[in-house]
Amino acid sequence: MAEMGRPFHHRSSGPFSVIYGYCLAGIAAQEQLDLPAAEASFRHAMDLATQTEGELGYGTRLAAALLGDLLDEQGHLADADRLLDRSHTLGPEGGLVDFMLATYGTGARLKHVLGQSDAAKARLDEGAELAQRLGLPRLATRLANDESERV
């Protein structure tokens, strides 16, 4: 699937569309369980975004959500937490629901694992409010499941 998107990457202009494209290619690779390709795509998006937008650019924060989610799965908790905190500043402009699942779902779970219960609860509550306001049932369900596992 990621190969299908390459021609579109090459015709895109401006850095953001390319950054977003690498994020989407990484999501596709992750869904296919090609974790090395997913990580490479997310890191490439992150590097390009940081070079063109700086540490707090929109694309940087989107890529941070996805890379943070993947690093959490790999057990790199400190790096994942740092990246997910960066992505948390996106709020309702958090891109596709896949980015929000990482920011709010994985971010809350990681805060809980790190013993930051108040931060975990706040992240879940913010994400649930966004899911309700924006009509995102996938996000709402993920967060409700994550919260019920902690009870």
PDB file of C-alpha atoms in Angstrom:
ATOM      1  CA  MET A   1       0.000   0.000   0.000  1.00  0.00           C
ATOM      2  CA  ALA A   2       2.743   2.477   0.873  1.00  0.00           C
ATOM      3  CA  GLU A   3       4.185   2.049  -2.639  1.00  0.00           C
ATOM      4  CA  MET A   4       0.909   3.232  -4.150  1.00  0.00           C
ATOM      5  CA  GLY A   5       1.314   6.617  -2.472  1.00  0.00           C
ATOM      6  CA  ARG A   6       4.868   7.321  -3.615  1.00  0.00           C
ATOM      7  CA  PRO A   7       3.925   8.931  -6.957  1.00  0.00           C
ATOM      8  CA  PHE A   8       1.648  11.334  -5.113  1.00  0.00           C
ATOM      9  CA  HIS A   9       4.441  12.249  -2.677  1.00  0.00           C
ATOM     10  CA  HIS A  10       6.706  13.169  -5.547  1.00  0.00           C
ATOM     11  CA  ARG A  11       4.084  15.424  -7.171  1.00  0.00           C
ATOM     12  CA  SER A  12       3.188  17.203  -3.928  1.00  0.00           C
ATOM     13  CA  SER A  13       4.519  20.669  -3.317  1.00  0.00           C
ATOM     14  CA  GLY A  14       5.459  22.202  -0.004  1.00  0.00           C
ATOM     15  CA  PRO A  15       6.757  20.304   2.980  1.00  0.00           C
ATOM     16  CA  PHE A  16       3.491  19.740   4.850  1.00  0.00           C
ATOM     17  CA  SER A  17       1.839  17.530   2.257  1.00  0.00           C
ATOM     18  CA  VAL A  18       4.987  15.411   2.107  1.00  0.00           C
ATOM     19  CA  ILE A  19       5.164  15.204   5.928  1.00  0.00           C
ATOM     20  CA  TYR A  20       1.505  14.197   6.073  1.00  0.00           C
ATOM     21  CA  GLY A  21       2.089  11.663   3.313  1.00  0.00           C
ATOM     22  CA  TYR A  22       4.919  10.021   5.237  1.00  0.00           C
ATOM     23  CA  CYS A  23       2.666   9.874   8.294  1.00  0.00           C
ATOM     24  CA  LEU A  24      -0.058   8.148   6.270  1.00  0.00           C
ATOM     25  CA  ALA A  25       2.455   5.742   4.731  1.00  0.00           C
ATOM     26  CA  GLY A  26       3.629   4.895   8.253  1.00  0.00           C
ATOM     27  CA  ILE A  27       0.055   4.284   9.412  1.00  0.00           C
ATOM     28  CA  ALA A  28      -0.465   1.920   6.458  1.00  0.00           C
ATOM     29  CA  ALA A  29       2.789   0.079   7.203  1.00  0.00           C
ATOM     30  CA  GLN A  30       1.872  -0.219  10.883  1.00  0.00           C
ATOM     31  CA  GLU A  31      -1.529  -1.665   9.976  1.00  0.00           C
ATOM     32  CA  GLN A  32       0.283  -4.252   7.863  1.00  0.00           C
ATOM     33  CA  LEU A  33       2.579  -4.980  10.830  1.00  0.00           C
ATOM     34  CA  ASP A  34       5.610  -3.757   8.915  1.00  0.00           C
ATOM     35  CA  LEU A  35       6.972  -1.973  11.977  1.00  0.00           C
ATOM     36  CA  PRO A  36      10.419  -1.155  10.546  1.00  0.00           C
ATOM     37  CA  ALA A  37       8.785   0.580   7.561  1.00  0.00           C
ATOM     38  CA  ALA A  38       6.323   2.364   9.857  1.00  0.00           C
ATOM     39  CA  GLU A  39       9.111   3.614  12.087  1.00  0.00           C
ATOM     40  CA  ALA A  40      11.160   4.752   9.084  1.00  0.00           C
ATOM     41  CA  SER A  41       8.178   6.684   7.697  1.00  0.00           C
ATOM     42  CA  PHE A  42       7.377   8.307  11.039  1.00  0.00           C
ATOM     43  CA  ARG A  43      11.013   9.242  11.653  1.00  0.00           C
ATOM     44  CA  HIS A  44      11.337  10.653   8.145  1.00  0.00           C
ATOM     45  CA  ALA A  45       8.188  12.731   8.683  1.00  0.00           C
ATOM     46  CA  MET A  46       9.519  13.879  12.045  1.00  0.00           C
ATOM     47  CA  ASP A  47      12.923  14.852  10.656  1.00  0.00           C
ATOM     48  CA  LEU A  48      11.456  16.711   7.695  1.00  0.00           C
ATOM     49  CA  ALA A  49       8.906  18.486   9.879  1.00  0.00           C
ATOM     50  CA  THR A  50      11.481  19.508  12.465  1.00  0.00           C
ATOM     51  CA  GLN A  51      13.818  20.840   9.754  1.00  0.00           C
ATOM     52  CA  THR A  52      11.111  22.874   8.019  1.00  0.00           C
ATOM     53  CA  GLU A  53       8.783  23.862  10.888  1.00  0.00           C
ATOM     54  CA  GLY A  54      10.819  23.595  14.060  1.00  0.00           C
ATOM     55  CA  GLU A  55      10.113  21.652  17.245  1.00  0.00           C
ATOM     56  CA  LEU A  56       6.519  22.865  17.699  1.00  0.00           C
ATOM     57  CA  GLY A  57       5.305  23.002  14.098  1.00  0.00           C
ATOM     58  CA  TYR A  58       1.996  21.399  13.219  1.00  0.00           C
ATOM     59  CA  GLY A  59       3.546  18.618  11.132  1.00  0.00           C
ATOM     60  CA  THR A  60       6.149  17.997  13.828  1.00  0.00           C
ATOM     61  CA  ARG A  61       3.429  17.468  16.417  1.00  0.00           C
ATOM     62  CA  LEU A  62       1.449  15.158  14.105  1.00  0.00           C
ATOM     63  CA  ALA A  63       4.506  13.017  13.409  1.00  0.00           C
ATOM     64  CA  ALA A  64       5.319  13.039  17.133  1.00  0.00           C
ATOM     65  CA  ALA A  65       1.943  11.441  17.912  1.00  0.00           C
ATOM     66  CA  LEU A  66       2.508   8.518  15.575  1.00  0.00           C
ATOM     67  CA  LEU A  67       6.162   7.981  16.404  1.00  0.00           C
ATOM     68  CA  GLY A  68       5.354   8.228  20.120  1.00  0.00           C
ATOM     69  CA  ASP A  69       2.638   5.607  19.766  1.00  0.00           C
ATOM     70  CA  LEU A  70       5.009   3.232  17.982  1.00  0.00           C
ATOM     71  CA  LEU A  71       7.829   3.805  20.476  1.00  0.00           C
ATOM     72  CA  ASP A  72       5.389   3.063  23.312  1.00  0.00           C
ATOM     73  CA  GLU A  73       4.601  -0.288  21.681  1.00  0.00           C
ATOM     74  CA  GLN A  74       8.331  -0.977  21.495  1.00  0.00           C
ATOM     75  CA  GLY A  75       8.837  -0.202  25.188  1.00  0.00           C
ATOM     76  CA  HIS A  76      10.701   3.091  24.738  1.00  0.00           C
ATOM     77  CA  LEU A  77       8.527   4.819  27.318  1.00  0.00           C
ATOM     78  CA  ALA A  78      10.538   7.967  28.040  1.00  0.00           C
ATOM     79  CA  ASP A  79      10.888   8.865  24.349  1.00  0.00           C
ATOM     80  CA  ALA A  80       7.250   7.981  23.697  1.00  0.00           C
ATOM     81  CA  ASP A  81       6.072  10.141  26.597  1.00  0.00           C
ATOM     82  CA  ARG A  82       8.091  13.129  25.395  1.00  0.00           C
ATOM     83  CA  LEU A  83       6.691  12.822  21.853  1.00  0.00           C
ATOM     84  CA  LEU A  84       3.106  12.249  22.979  1.00  0.00           C
ATOM     85  CA  ASP A  85       3.327  15.298  25.250  1.00  0.00           C
ATOM     86  CA  ARG A  86       4.431  17.333  22.240  1.00  0.00           C
ATOM     87  CA  SER A  87       1.494  16.067  20.166  1.00  0.00           C
ATOM     88  CA  HIS A  88      -0.923  16.788  22.999  1.00  0.00           C
ATOM     89  CA  THR A  89      -0.760  20.511  22.226  1.00  0.00           C
ATOM     90  CA  LEU A  90      -2.667  19.926  18.971  1.00  0.00           C
ATOM     91  CA  GLY A  91      -6.111  19.749  20.581  1.00  0.00           C
ATOM     92  CA  PRO A  92      -8.970  19.649  18.065  1.00  0.00           C
ATOM     93  CA  GLU A  93      -6.550  20.296  15.208  1.00  0.00           C
ATOM     94  CA  GLY A  94      -5.044  16.854  15.807  1.00  0.00           C
ATOM     95  CA  GLY A  95      -5.497  15.597  12.258  1.00  0.00           C
ATOM     96  CA  LEU A  96      -7.124  12.281  11.456  1.00  0.00           C
ATOM     97  CA  VAL A  97      -8.513  10.222  14.293  1.00  0.00           C
ATOM     98  CA  ASP A  98      -5.408   8.002  14.071  1.00  0.00           C
ATOM     99  CA  PHE A  99      -3.318  10.886  15.408  1.00  0.00           C
ATOM    100  CA  MET A 100      -5.833  11.507  18.225  1.00  0.00           C
ATOM    101  CA  LEU A 101      -5.894   7.815  19.172  1.00  0.00           C
ATOM    102  CA  ALA A 102      -2.163   8.072  19.783  1.00  0.00           C
ATOM    103  CA  THR A 103      -2.246  11.448  21.534  1.00  0.00           C
ATOM    104  CA  TYR A 104      -5.154  10.755  23.865  1.00  0.00           C
ATOM    105  CA  GLY A 105      -5.396   6.953  24.068  1.00  0.00           C
ATOM    106  CA  THR A 106      -1.756   5.931  24.117  1.00  0.00           C
ATOM    107  CA  GLY A 107      -0.813   9.173  25.866  1.00  0.00           C
ATOM    108  CA  ALA A 108      -3.246   8.497  28.721  1.00  0.00           C
ATOM    109  CA  ARG A 109      -2.228   4.849  29.046  1.00  0.00           C
ATOM    110  CA  LEU A 110       1.432   5.817  29.159  1.00  0.00           C
ATOM    111  CA  LYS A 111       0.827   8.497  31.802  1.00  0.00           C
ATOM    112  CA  HIS A 112      -0.948   5.833  33.882  1.00  0.00           C
ATOM    113  CA  VAL A 113       1.957   3.383  33.475  1.00  0.00           C
ATOM    114  CA  LEU A 114       4.383   6.126  34.517  1.00  0.00           C
ATOM    115  CA  GLY A 115       2.361   6.731  37.700  1.00  0.00           C
ATOM    116  CA  GLN A 116       0.901  10.063  36.581  1.00  0.00           C
ATOM    117  CA  SER A 117      -2.736   9.251  37.320  1.00  0.00           C
ATOM    118  CA  ASP A 118      -3.983  12.838  37.268  1.00  0.00           C
ATOM    119  CA  ALA A 119      -2.358  13.501  33.898  1.00  0.00           C
ATOM    120  CA  ALA A 120      -3.790  10.220  32.560  1.00  0.00           C
ATOM    121  CA  LYS A 121      -7.299  11.162  33.695  1.00  0.00           C
ATOM    122  CA  ALA A 122      -6.971  14.654  32.204  1.00  0.00           C
ATOM    123  CA  ARG A 123      -5.806  13.209  28.870  1.00  0.00           C
ATOM    124  CA  LEU A 124      -8.741  10.766  28.800  1.00  0.00           C
ATOM    125  CA  ASP A 125     -11.231  13.499  29.689  1.00  0.00           C
ATOM    126  CA  GLU A 126      -9.880  15.889  27.036  1.00  0.00           C
ATOM    127  CA  GLY A 127      -9.941  13.181  24.398  1.00  0.00           C
ATOM    128  CA  ALA A 128     -13.479  12.106  25.336  1.00  0.00           C
ATOM    129  CA  GLU A 129     -14.688  15.698  25.123  1.00  0.00           C
ATOM    130  CA  LEU A 130     -13.102  16.079  21.686  1.00  0.00           C
ATOM    131  CA  ALA A 131     -14.594  12.784  20.521  1.00  0.00           C
ATOM    132  CA  GLN A 132     -18.035  13.930  21.621  1.00  0.00           C
ATOM    133  CA  ARG A 133     -17.716  17.424  20.138  1.00  0.00           C
ATOM    134  CA  LEU A 134     -16.280  16.246  16.806  1.00  0.00           C
ATOM    135  CA  GLY A 135     -18.409  13.091  16.501  1.00  0.00           C
ATOM    136  CA  LEU A 136     -15.515  10.598  16.555  1.00  0.00           C
ATOM    137  CA  PRO A 137     -16.930   7.246  17.722  1.00  0.00           C
ATOM    138  CA  ARG A 138     -13.649   5.391  17.192  1.00  0.00           C
ATOM    139  CA  LEU A 139     -11.847   7.757  19.551  1.00  0.00           C
ATOM    140  CA  ALA A 140     -14.708   7.704  22.071  1.00  0.00           C
ATOM    141  CA  THR A 141     -14.725   3.898  22.138  1.00  0.00           C
ATOM    142  CA  ARG A 142     -10.953   3.609  22.533  1.00  0.00           C
ATOM    143  CA  LEU A 143     -10.922   6.064  25.428  1.00  0.00           C
ATOM    144  CA  ALA A 144     -13.907   4.453  27.144  1.00  0.00           C
ATOM    145  CA  ASN A 145     -12.174   1.063  26.880  1.00  0.00           C
ATOM    146  CA  ASP A 146      -8.918   2.484  28.197  1.00  0.00           C
ATOM    147  CA  GLU A 147     -10.704   4.097  31.145  1.00  0.00           C
ATOM    148  CA  SER A 148     -12.675   0.952  32.002  1.00  0.00           C
ATOM    149  CA  GLU A 149      -9.426  -1.064  32.139  1.00  0.00           C
ATOM    150  CA  ARG A 150      -8.144   1.208  34.909  1.00  0.00           C
ATOM    151  CA  VAL A 151     -11.173   0.811  37.176  1.00  0.00           C
TER     152      VAL A 151
END
